[in-house]
PDB file of C-alpha atoms and ligand atoms in Angstrom:
ATOM      1  CA  MET A 270      62.866  65.159 100.331  1.00 83.00           C
ATOM      2  CA  GLY A 271      60.421  67.273  98.404  1.00 93.00           C
ATOM      3  CA  PRO A 272      57.940  66.448  95.672  1.00 97.00           C
ATOM      4  CA  ALA A 273      58.582  65.559  92.048  1.00 98.00           C
ATOM      5  CA  LEU A 274      57.198  68.232  89.758  1.00 98.00           C
ATOM      6  CA  VAL A 275      55.670  66.893  86.555  1.00 98.00           C
ATOM      7  CA  GLU A 276      53.847  68.556  83.724  1.00 98.00           C
ATOM      8  CA  GLY A 277      50.095  68.077  83.984  1.00 97.00           C
ATOM      9  CA  PRO A 278      47.433  67.076  83.543  1.00 97.00           C
ATOM     10  CA  VAL A 279      48.249  63.669  85.053  1.00 97.00           C
ATOM     11  CA  GLU A 280      46.536  60.444  86.021  1.00 97.00           C
ATOM     12  CA  VAL A 281      48.232  58.420  88.740  1.00 97.00           C
ATOM     13  CA  VAL A 282      47.297  54.776  89.227  1.00 97.00           C
ATOM     14  CA  LEU A 283      47.843  53.700  92.832  1.00 95.00           C
ATOM     15  CA  ALA A 284      48.856  50.250  94.010  1.00 94.00           C
ATOM     16  CA  ASP A 285      45.215  49.384  94.795  1.00 96.00           C
ATOM     17  CA  GLY A 286      44.186  50.231  91.230  1.00 97.00           C
ATOM     18  CA  SER A 287      42.451  53.501  92.100  1.00 97.00           C
ATOM     19  CA  VAL A 288      43.158  56.487  89.884  1.00 97.00           C
ATOM     20  CA  ARG A 289      43.860  60.061  90.984  1.00 97.00           C
ATOM     21  CA  ARG A 290      43.703  62.815  88.409  1.00 97.00           C
ATOM     22  CA  SER A 291      44.973  66.378  88.452  1.00 97.00           C
ATOM     23  CA  GLU A 292      44.259  68.976  85.791  1.00 97.00           C
ATOM     24  CA  ARG A 293      46.923  71.417  86.988  1.00 97.00           C
ATOM     25  CA  PRO A 294      49.588  72.536  84.518  1.00 98.00           C
ATOM     26  CA  VAL A 295      52.302  71.484  86.995  1.00 98.00           C
ATOM     27  CA  VAL A 296      51.640  68.713  89.510  1.00 98.00           C
ATOM     28  CA  ALA A 297      53.687  68.025  92.649  1.00 98.00           C
ATOM     29  CA  LEU A 298      53.845  64.279  93.284  1.00 98.00           C
ATOM     30  CA  CYS A 299      54.545  63.276  96.877  1.00 97.00           C
ATOM     31  CA  LEU A 300      57.730  61.285  97.319  1.00 96.00           C
ATOM     32  CA  CYS A 301      57.782  61.278 101.130  1.00 95.00           C
ATOM     33  CA  ARG A 302      54.386  59.538 101.596  1.00 94.00           C
ATOM     34  CA  ARG A 303      53.377  61.919 104.382  1.00 95.00           C
ATOM     35  CA  SER A 304      50.808  63.788 102.291  1.00 96.00           C
ATOM     36  CA  ARG A 305      47.164  63.579 103.277  1.00 97.00           C
ATOM     37  CA  LEU A 306      46.440  64.151  99.581  1.00 97.00           C
ATOM     38  CA  TYR A 307      48.730  61.315  98.447  1.00 96.00           C
ATOM     39  CA  PRO A 308      49.850  60.860  95.664  1.00 97.00           C
ATOM     40  CA  PHE A 309      49.876  64.653  95.492  1.00 98.00           C
ATOM     41  CA  CYS A 310      52.073  66.795  97.711  1.00 98.00           C
ATOM     42  CA  ASP A 311      50.343  68.849 100.420  1.00 97.00           C
ATOM     43  CA  THR A 312      53.663  70.259 101.777  1.00 97.00           C
ATOM     44  CA  SER A 313      53.661  67.832 104.712  1.00 96.00           C
ATOM     45  CA  HIS A 314      57.261  67.036 103.787  1.00 95.00           C
ATOM     46  CA  ARG A 315      58.197  70.392 105.319  1.00 94.00           C
ATOM     47  CA  ARG A 316      57.229  69.288 108.825  1.00 88.00           C
ATOM     48  CA  ARG A 317      60.196  68.315 110.903  1.00 78.00           C
ATOM     49  CA  SER A 318      60.142  65.582 113.432  1.00 67.00           C
ATOM     50  CA  ARG A 319      61.377  66.396 116.897  1.00 63.00           C
ATOM     51  CA  PRO A 320      64.990  65.567 117.582  1.00 62.00           C
ATOM     52  CA  THR A 321      65.474  62.565 119.821  1.00 68.00           C
ATOM     53  CA  ALA A 322      67.602  64.445 122.325  1.00 64.00           C
ATOM     54  CA  PRO A 323      67.648  62.929 125.782  1.00 65.00           C
ATOM     55  CA  ARG A 324      65.215  64.506 128.225  1.00 61.00           C
ATOM     56  CA  SER A 325      66.117  65.601 131.684  1.00 59.00           C
ATOM     57  CA  GLY A 326      64.139  64.073 134.535  1.00 53.00           C
ATOM     58  CA  ARG A 327      61.307  61.671 133.812  1.00 55.00           C
ATOM     59  CA  GLY A 328      59.522  63.959 131.349  1.00 49.00           C
ATOM     60  CA  THR A 329      56.514  65.101 133.362  1.00 50.00           C
ATOM     61  CA  ALA A 330      55.707  68.574 134.610  1.00 50.00           C
ATOM     62  CA  SER A 331      55.329  67.274 138.140  1.00 46.00           C
ATOM     63  CA  SER A 332      58.942  66.135 138.185  1.00 44.00           C
ATOM     64  CA  ARG A 333      60.233  69.660 137.722  1.00 46.00           C
ATOM     65  CA  PRO A 334      61.877  71.227 140.755  1.00 49.00           C
ATOM     66  CA  GLY A 335      59.624  73.881 142.211  1.00 45.00           C
TER      67      GLY A 335
HETATM   68  S1  FES B 694      56.605  65.387  99.035  1.00 65.20           S
HETATM   69 FE1  FES B 694      55.383  66.929  99.830  1.00 65.20          FE
HETATM   70  S2  FES B 694      54.069  65.950 101.199  1.00 65.20           S
HETATM   71 FE2  FES B 694      55.304  64.383 100.421  1.00 65.20          FE
END
């Protein structure tokens, strides 16, 4: 899921009552909650998590056959 693009400038009031403001003409609001700049998108939504494929062995380098 990507951001929601809204026409700026915007003021966003967060759940704790704090206010974030952006003066940009178009503002990307984070919908994934991974952004370090939340409530604004920092493109963290592009990062993919590793697949949970089963690992061979016990997962340590020392367990590899030599
Ligand atoms: S939508 Fe882009 S970081 Fe959350």
